[in-house]
XYZ file of C-alpha atoms in Angstrom:
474
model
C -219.441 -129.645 -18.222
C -218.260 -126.193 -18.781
C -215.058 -125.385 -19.494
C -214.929 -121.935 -19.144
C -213.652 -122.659 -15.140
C -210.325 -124.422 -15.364
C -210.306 -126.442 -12.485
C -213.338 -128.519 -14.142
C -211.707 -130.186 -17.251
C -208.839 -132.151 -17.092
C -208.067 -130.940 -20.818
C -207.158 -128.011 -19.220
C -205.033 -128.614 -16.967
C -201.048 -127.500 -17.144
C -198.413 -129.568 -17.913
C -194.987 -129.604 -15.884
C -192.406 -127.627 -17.005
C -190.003 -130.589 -19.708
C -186.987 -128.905 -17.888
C -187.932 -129.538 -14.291
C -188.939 -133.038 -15.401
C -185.457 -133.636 -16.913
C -183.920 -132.025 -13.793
C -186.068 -134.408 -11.582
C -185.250 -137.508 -13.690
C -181.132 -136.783 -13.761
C -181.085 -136.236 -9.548
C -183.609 -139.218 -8.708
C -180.563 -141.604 -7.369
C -179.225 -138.450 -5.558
C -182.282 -137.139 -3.972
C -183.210 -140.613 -2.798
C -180.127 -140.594 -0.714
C -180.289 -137.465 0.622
C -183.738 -138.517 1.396
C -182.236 -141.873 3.482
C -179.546 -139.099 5.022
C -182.946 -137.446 7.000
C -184.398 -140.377 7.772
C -181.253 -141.753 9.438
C -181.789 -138.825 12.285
C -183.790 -140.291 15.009
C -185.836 -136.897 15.587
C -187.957 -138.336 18.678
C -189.436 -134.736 20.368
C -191.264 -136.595 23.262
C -187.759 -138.270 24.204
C -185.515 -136.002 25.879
C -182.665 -138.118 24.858
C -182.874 -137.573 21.917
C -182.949 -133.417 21.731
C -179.411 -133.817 20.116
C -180.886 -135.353 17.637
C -183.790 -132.759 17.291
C -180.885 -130.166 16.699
C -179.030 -132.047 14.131
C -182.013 -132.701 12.070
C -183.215 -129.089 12.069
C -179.687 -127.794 11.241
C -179.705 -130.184 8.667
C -182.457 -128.901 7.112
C -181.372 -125.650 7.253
C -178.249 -125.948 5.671
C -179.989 -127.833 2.640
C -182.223 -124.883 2.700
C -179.261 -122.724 2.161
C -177.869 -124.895 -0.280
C -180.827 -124.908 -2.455
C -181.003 -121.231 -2.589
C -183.298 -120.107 0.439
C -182.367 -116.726 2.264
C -182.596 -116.242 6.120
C -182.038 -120.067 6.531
C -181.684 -120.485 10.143
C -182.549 -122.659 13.146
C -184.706 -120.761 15.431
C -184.553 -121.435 19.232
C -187.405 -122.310 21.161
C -188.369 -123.310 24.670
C -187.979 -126.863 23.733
C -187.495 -127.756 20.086
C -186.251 -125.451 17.335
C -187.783 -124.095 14.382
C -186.282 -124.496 10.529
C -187.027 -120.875 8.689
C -186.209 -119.803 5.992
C -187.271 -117.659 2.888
C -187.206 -117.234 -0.922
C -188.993 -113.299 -1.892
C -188.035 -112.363 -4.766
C -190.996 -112.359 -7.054
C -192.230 -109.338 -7.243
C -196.086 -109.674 -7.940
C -196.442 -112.766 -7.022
C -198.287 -114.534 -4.039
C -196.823 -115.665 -0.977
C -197.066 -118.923 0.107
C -195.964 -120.188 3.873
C -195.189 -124.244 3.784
C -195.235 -125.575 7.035
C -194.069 -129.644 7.534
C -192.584 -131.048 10.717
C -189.387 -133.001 10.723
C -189.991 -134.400 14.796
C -191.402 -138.127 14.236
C -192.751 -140.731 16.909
C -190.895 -142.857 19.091
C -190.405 -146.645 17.800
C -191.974 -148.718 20.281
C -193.243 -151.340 19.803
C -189.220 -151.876 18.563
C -190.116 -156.133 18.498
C -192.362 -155.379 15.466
C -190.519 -154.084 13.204
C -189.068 -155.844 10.581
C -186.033 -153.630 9.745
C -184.574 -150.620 12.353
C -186.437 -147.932 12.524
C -183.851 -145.318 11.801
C -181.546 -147.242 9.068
C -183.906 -146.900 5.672
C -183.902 -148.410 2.926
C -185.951 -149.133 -0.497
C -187.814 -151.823 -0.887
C -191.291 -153.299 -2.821
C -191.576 -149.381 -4.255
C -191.358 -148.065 -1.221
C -188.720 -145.735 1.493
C -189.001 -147.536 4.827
C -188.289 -146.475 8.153
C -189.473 -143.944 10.742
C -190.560 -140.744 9.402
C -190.701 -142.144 5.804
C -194.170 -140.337 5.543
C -194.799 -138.532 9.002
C -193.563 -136.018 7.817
C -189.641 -136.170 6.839
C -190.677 -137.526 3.458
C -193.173 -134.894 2.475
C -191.164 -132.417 4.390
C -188.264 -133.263 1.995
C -190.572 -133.576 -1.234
C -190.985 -129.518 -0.416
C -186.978 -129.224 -0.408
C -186.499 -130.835 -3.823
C -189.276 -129.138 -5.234
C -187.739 -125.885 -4.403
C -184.421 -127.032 -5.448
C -185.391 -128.531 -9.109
C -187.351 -124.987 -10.122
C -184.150 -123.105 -8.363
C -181.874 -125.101 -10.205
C -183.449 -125.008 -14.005
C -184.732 -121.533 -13.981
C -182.509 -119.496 -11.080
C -185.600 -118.592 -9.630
C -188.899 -119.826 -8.286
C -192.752 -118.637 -9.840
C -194.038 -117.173 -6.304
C -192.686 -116.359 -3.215
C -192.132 -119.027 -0.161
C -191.520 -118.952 3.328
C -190.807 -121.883 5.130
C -191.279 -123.156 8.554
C -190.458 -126.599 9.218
C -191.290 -127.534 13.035
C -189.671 -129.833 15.758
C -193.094 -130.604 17.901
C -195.804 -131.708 15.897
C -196.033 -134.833 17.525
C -195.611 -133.425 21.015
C -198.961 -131.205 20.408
C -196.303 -128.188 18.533
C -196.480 -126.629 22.423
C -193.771 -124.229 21.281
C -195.533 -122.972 18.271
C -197.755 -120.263 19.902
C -195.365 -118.326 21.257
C -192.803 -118.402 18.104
C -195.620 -117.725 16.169
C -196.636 -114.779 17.875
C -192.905 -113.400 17.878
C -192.205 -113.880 14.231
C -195.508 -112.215 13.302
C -193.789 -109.699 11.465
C -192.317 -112.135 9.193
C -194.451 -114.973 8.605
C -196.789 -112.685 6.283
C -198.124 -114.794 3.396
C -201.076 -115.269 1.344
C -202.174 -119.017 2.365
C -200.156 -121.752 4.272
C -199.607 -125.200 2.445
C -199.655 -128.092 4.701
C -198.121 -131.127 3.763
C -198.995 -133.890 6.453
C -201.958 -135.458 5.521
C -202.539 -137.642 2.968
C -204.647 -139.884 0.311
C -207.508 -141.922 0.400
C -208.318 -145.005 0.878
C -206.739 -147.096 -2.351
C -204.000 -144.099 -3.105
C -206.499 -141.857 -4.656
C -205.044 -138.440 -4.490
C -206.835 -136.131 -1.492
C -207.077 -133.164 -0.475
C -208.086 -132.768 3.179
C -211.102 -129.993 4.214
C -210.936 -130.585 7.972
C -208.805 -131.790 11.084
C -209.812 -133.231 14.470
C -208.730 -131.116 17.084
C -206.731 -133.290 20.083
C -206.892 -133.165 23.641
C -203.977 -135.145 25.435
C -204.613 -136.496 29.230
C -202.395 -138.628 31.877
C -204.696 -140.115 34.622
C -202.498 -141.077 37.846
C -204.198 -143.367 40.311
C -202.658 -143.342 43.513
C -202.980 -145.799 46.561
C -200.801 -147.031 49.284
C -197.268 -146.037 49.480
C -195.815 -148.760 48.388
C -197.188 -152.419 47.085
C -199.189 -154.244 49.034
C -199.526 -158.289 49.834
C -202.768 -159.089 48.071
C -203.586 -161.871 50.351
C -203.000 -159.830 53.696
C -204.803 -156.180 52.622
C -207.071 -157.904 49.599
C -210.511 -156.912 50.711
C -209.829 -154.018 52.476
C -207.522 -151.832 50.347
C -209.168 -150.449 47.537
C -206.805 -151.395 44.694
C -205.311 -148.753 42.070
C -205.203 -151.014 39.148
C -208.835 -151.728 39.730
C -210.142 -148.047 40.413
C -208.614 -147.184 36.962
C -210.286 -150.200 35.493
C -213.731 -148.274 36.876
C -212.784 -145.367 35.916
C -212.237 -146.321 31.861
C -214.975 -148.429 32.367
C -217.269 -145.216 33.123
C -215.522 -142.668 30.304
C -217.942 -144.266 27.240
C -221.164 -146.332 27.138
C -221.531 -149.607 24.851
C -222.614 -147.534 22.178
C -219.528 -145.252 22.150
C -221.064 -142.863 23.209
C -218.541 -140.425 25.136
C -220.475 -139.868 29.072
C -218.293 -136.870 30.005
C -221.002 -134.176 30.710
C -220.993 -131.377 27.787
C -218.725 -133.174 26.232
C -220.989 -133.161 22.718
C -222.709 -129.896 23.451
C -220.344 -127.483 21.112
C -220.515 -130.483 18.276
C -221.713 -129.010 14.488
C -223.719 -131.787 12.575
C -222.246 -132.389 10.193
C -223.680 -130.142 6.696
C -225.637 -131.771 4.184
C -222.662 -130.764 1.496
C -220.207 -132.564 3.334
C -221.753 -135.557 4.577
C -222.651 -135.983 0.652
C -219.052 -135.620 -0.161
C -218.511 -138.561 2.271
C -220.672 -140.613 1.104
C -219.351 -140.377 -2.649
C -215.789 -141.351 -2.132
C -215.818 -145.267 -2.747
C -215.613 -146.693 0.263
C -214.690 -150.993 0.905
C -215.480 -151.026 3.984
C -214.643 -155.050 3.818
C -210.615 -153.818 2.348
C -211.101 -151.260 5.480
C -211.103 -154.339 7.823
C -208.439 -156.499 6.388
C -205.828 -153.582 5.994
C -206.290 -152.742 9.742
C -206.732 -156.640 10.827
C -209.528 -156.412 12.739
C -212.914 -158.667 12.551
C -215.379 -155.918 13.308
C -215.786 -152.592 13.492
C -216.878 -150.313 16.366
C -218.311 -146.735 17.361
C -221.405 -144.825 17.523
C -224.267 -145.899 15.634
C -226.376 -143.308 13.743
C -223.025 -142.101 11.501
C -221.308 -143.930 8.907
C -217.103 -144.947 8.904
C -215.668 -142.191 6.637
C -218.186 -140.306 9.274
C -216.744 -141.371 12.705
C -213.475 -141.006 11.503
C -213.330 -137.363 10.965
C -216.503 -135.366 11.541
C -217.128 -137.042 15.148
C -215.400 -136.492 18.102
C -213.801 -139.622 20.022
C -212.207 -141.173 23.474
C -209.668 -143.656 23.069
C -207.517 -145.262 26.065
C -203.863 -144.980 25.016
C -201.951 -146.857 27.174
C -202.294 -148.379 30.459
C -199.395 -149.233 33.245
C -199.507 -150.057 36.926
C -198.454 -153.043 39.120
C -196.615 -156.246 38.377
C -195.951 -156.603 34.525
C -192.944 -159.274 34.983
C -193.059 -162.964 33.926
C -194.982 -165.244 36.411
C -196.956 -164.138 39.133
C -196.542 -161.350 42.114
C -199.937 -161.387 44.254
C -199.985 -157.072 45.412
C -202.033 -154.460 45.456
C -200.004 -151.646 43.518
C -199.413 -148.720 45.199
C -199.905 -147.134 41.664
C -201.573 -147.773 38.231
C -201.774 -144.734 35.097
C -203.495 -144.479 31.314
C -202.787 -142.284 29.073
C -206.527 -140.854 27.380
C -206.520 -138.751 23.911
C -209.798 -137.097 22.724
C -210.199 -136.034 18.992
C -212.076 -132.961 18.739
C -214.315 -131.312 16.178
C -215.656 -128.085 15.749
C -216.319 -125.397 17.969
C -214.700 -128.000 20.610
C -212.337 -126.241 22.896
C -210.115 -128.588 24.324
C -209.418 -126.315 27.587
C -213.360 -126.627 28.482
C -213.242 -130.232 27.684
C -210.149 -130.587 30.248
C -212.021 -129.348 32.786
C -215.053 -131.471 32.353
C -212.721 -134.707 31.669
C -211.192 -133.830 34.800
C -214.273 -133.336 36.999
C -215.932 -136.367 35.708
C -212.798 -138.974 36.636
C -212.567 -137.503 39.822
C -216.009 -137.721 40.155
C -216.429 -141.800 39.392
C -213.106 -142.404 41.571
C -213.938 -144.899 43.934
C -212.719 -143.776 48.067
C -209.592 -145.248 48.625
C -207.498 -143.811 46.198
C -206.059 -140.321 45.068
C -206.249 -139.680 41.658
C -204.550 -136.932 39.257
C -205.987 -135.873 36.008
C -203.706 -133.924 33.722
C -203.123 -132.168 30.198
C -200.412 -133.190 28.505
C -201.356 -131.563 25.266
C -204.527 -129.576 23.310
C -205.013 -128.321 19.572
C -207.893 -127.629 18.281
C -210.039 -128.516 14.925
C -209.430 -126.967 12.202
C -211.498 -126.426 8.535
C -210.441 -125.554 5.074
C -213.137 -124.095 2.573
C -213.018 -126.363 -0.600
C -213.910 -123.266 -2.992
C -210.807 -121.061 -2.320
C -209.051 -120.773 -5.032
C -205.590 -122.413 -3.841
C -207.345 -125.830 -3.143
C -209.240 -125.215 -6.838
C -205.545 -124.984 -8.209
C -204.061 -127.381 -6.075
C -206.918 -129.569 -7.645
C -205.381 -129.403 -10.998
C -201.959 -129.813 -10.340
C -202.941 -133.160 -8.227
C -204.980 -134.449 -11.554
C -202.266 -133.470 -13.826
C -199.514 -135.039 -12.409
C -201.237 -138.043 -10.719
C -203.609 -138.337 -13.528
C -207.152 -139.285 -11.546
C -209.352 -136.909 -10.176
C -208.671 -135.935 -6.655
C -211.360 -136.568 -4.034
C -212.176 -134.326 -0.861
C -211.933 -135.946 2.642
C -212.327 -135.577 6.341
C -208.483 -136.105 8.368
C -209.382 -138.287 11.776
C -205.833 -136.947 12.932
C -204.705 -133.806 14.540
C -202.349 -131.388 12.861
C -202.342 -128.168 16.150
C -200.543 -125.898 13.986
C -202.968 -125.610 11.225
C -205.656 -123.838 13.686
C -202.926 -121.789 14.926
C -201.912 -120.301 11.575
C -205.475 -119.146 11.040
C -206.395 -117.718 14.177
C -203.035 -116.377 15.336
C -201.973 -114.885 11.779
C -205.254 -114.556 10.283
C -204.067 -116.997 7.140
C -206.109 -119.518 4.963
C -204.660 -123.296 5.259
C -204.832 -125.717 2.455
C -203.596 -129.143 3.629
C -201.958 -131.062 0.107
C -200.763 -134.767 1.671
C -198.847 -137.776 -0.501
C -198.645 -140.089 2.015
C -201.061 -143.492 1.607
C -203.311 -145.060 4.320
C -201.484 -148.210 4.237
C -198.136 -146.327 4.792
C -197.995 -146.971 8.503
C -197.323 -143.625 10.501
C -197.471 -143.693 14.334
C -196.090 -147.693 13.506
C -194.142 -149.690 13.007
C -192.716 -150.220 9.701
C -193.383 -147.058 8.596
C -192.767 -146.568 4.550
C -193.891 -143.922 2.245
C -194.579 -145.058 -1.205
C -191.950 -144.319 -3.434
C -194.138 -143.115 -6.888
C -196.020 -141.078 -4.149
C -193.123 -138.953 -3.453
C -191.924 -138.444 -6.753
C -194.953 -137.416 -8.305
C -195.468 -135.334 -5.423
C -192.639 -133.061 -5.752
C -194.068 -132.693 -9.073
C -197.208 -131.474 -7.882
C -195.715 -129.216 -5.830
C -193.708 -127.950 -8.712
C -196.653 -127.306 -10.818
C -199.006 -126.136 -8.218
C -196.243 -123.173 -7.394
C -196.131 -122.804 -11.178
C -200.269 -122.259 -11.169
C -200.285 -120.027 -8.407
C -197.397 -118.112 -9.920
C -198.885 -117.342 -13.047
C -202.352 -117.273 -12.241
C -202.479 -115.590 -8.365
C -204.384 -116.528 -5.557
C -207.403 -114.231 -5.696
């Protein structure tokens, strides 16, 4: 091994500042609770009740922003949700580096399956739990202490930081476009830090090198005007609830194997490097199956799990309504039945195309009798981050040092719209650095975030801004 590259020896790598650490081990009871104070905001962007709630989070955040030290702190009005900025530029020399987290989470249901309520957290077997405990209040909040501990024992920090903490990640960030495109003029940086991915399987420390683009549908299957009696028009009425049962049935073959025409032609194999990387990350595919409690797994054949789950694209069914759902039995025909249908995209997938030829081929395997309605709901495309720049190299180190293993590369399944938007909008480099585990339950119920994860990743963060500080980004 040569050790004239410091990212290859561990011997090498930087320590954290003995200051910060005693800053971070006097305010641990106090930054846990201010941690529980987010959490306790039921930030729900799809829910329009809940857009008071979107406001007091984000002015929230700002005013801890301004607390810690930030300039320009502010909560920036959008069409729908606002936008946390705020700034910290006053090293002269040094990089610039744009953190983007999102403090919007995802509605509760199924409510009857969680064990505590969603939006009182608490601590509990090492862990915070409660909605938004990892996606993405807690790493969103690992970013605010981080700031706050070098602030705090030095009266400055190593580089310079801009922040923008969104309210519609998990409503496909439609808002972010246009603010994006606005603010241009001050969102200059020298590479955007993600944090809302996370580890691999077993809590080994990841970065991420790609995200699935997303494609968001709502099919609406429309018959008679109002419910029919089964027994009178069954026959002769061609039934909503059943047409949409055809239609599903038609969207992938037993293979999983996606039918949509052109739906695969813009898919990349995936390159030999990559699909090597893949293959080395260890893999029980047996721990897989009892962690997500299912007896088998499915998908295409020809490609391996770690494969599937972040280099391919996919078609999954998201929810399905329509008809009598009561206790007991009502014999209709309902006048109405709807799914909900999300596509995961890879690259060189455009989601707008792939509307369009989603949309032709439902309407095309409708049966007569009905009306149907295909629409978007929400796109964002894929996204990919080169593991040879230097910020992942560093952010390598920092991740060893503090978390002491080395840190494996891997392919995110999910969908993070923003991170393509930085890069082809702004023309900036995205690394993605995630704390949260596999087993921590986002999109869930009992969401949690593991407690040791967060504190040793605001250390990271510390030390990574203290790499890039000294050392640059070039």
């Amino acid at each position: 091994m040569s050790t004239s590259d410091p990212t290859l020896d561990p011997a090498l790598d930087p320590a954290l500042d003995p200051a910060v650490e005693a800053h971070l081990e006097a305010t641990r009871e106090a930054r846990l609770a201010s941690y529980l104070d987010l959490l306790r905001i039921p930030s729900i962007s799809t829910l329009a009740e809940h857009a008071g709630d979107m406001r007091r989070a984000a002015e929230w955040i700002a005013a801890e922003l301004t607390r810690i030290g930030f300039d320009h702190a502010e909560v920036s009005a959008t069409p729908w949700h606002p936008i946390v900025y705020a700034d910290w530029l006053h090293a002269a020399g040094a990089p610039t580096v744009l953190v983007y987290c999102h403090y919007d989470v995802q509605p509760v249901d199924p409510i009857e399956l969680w064990e505590t309520a969603p939006f009182e957290p608490f601590v509990g077997d090492g862990r915070v739990i409660g909605r938004g405990a990892a996606d993405d209040k807690g790493q969103l909040h690992m970013h605010l202490r981080a700031a706050e501990a070098l602030l705090a024992t030095r009266g400055r920090l190593p580089l310079n930081l801009r922040i923008v903490f969104e309210g519609e990640e998990e409503s496909t960030s439609v808002s972010m476009p246009g603010w994006l495109d606005a603010n241009r003029g001050r969102l200059g940086a020298d590479v955007v830090v993600i944090s809302d991915t996370g580890f691999f399987e077993g809590n080994i420390p990841a970065l991420t090198e790609s995200l699935r683009g997303i494609l968001y549908t709502q099919i609406d299957v429309s018959g008679p005007p109002a419910d029919l009696h089964s027994g009178t028009y069954g026959g002769n009425v061609e039934n909503p609830a059943n047409a949409l049962a055809r239609i599903i049935s038609e969207l992938k073959d037993r293979d999983g194997v996606i039918r949509v025409p052109g739906f695969y032609d813009d898919v990349i194999p995936v390159d030999p490097a990559a699909r090597a990387r893949l293959a080395a990350l260890p893999f029980d595919e047996a721990a897989y199956l009892e962690r997500i409690g299912v007896p088998a797994l499915a998908g295409e054949h020809g490609y391996t799990v770690l494969e599937r789950e972040g280099a391919r694209p996919t078609l999954d069914v998201n929810g399905i309504w329509g008809g009598f759902e009561g206790e007991g039995s009502k014999t209709i025909i309902p006048a109405h039945a709807h799914a909900k249908v999300s596509m995961r995209l890879v690259a060189r997938q455009d989601p707008l195309t792939l509307f369009e030829q989603f949309r032709d081929f439902v309407l095309r395997v409708a049966p007569p009798g009905v009306r149907v309605e295909v629409t978007r709901l929400g796109a964002g495309r894929p996204s990919a981050t080169p593991v040879d720049q230097p910020v992942v190299r560093a952010a390598t180190r920092a991740l060893r040092a503090t978390f002491g293993q080395e840190p494996v590369f891997k392919r995110n399944g999910g969908s993070i719209p923003v991170a393509e938007m930085f890069e082809r909008q702004l023309g900036l480099p995205v690394v993605l650095l995630g704390f949260t585990n596999p087993d921590d339950n986002a999109h869930s119920p009992n969401e949690s975030m593991v407690l040791a994860n967060y504190e040793i990743g605001i250390r990271t963060i510390c030390l990574l801004w203290d790499i890039l500080g000294r050392e640059g980004i070039d």
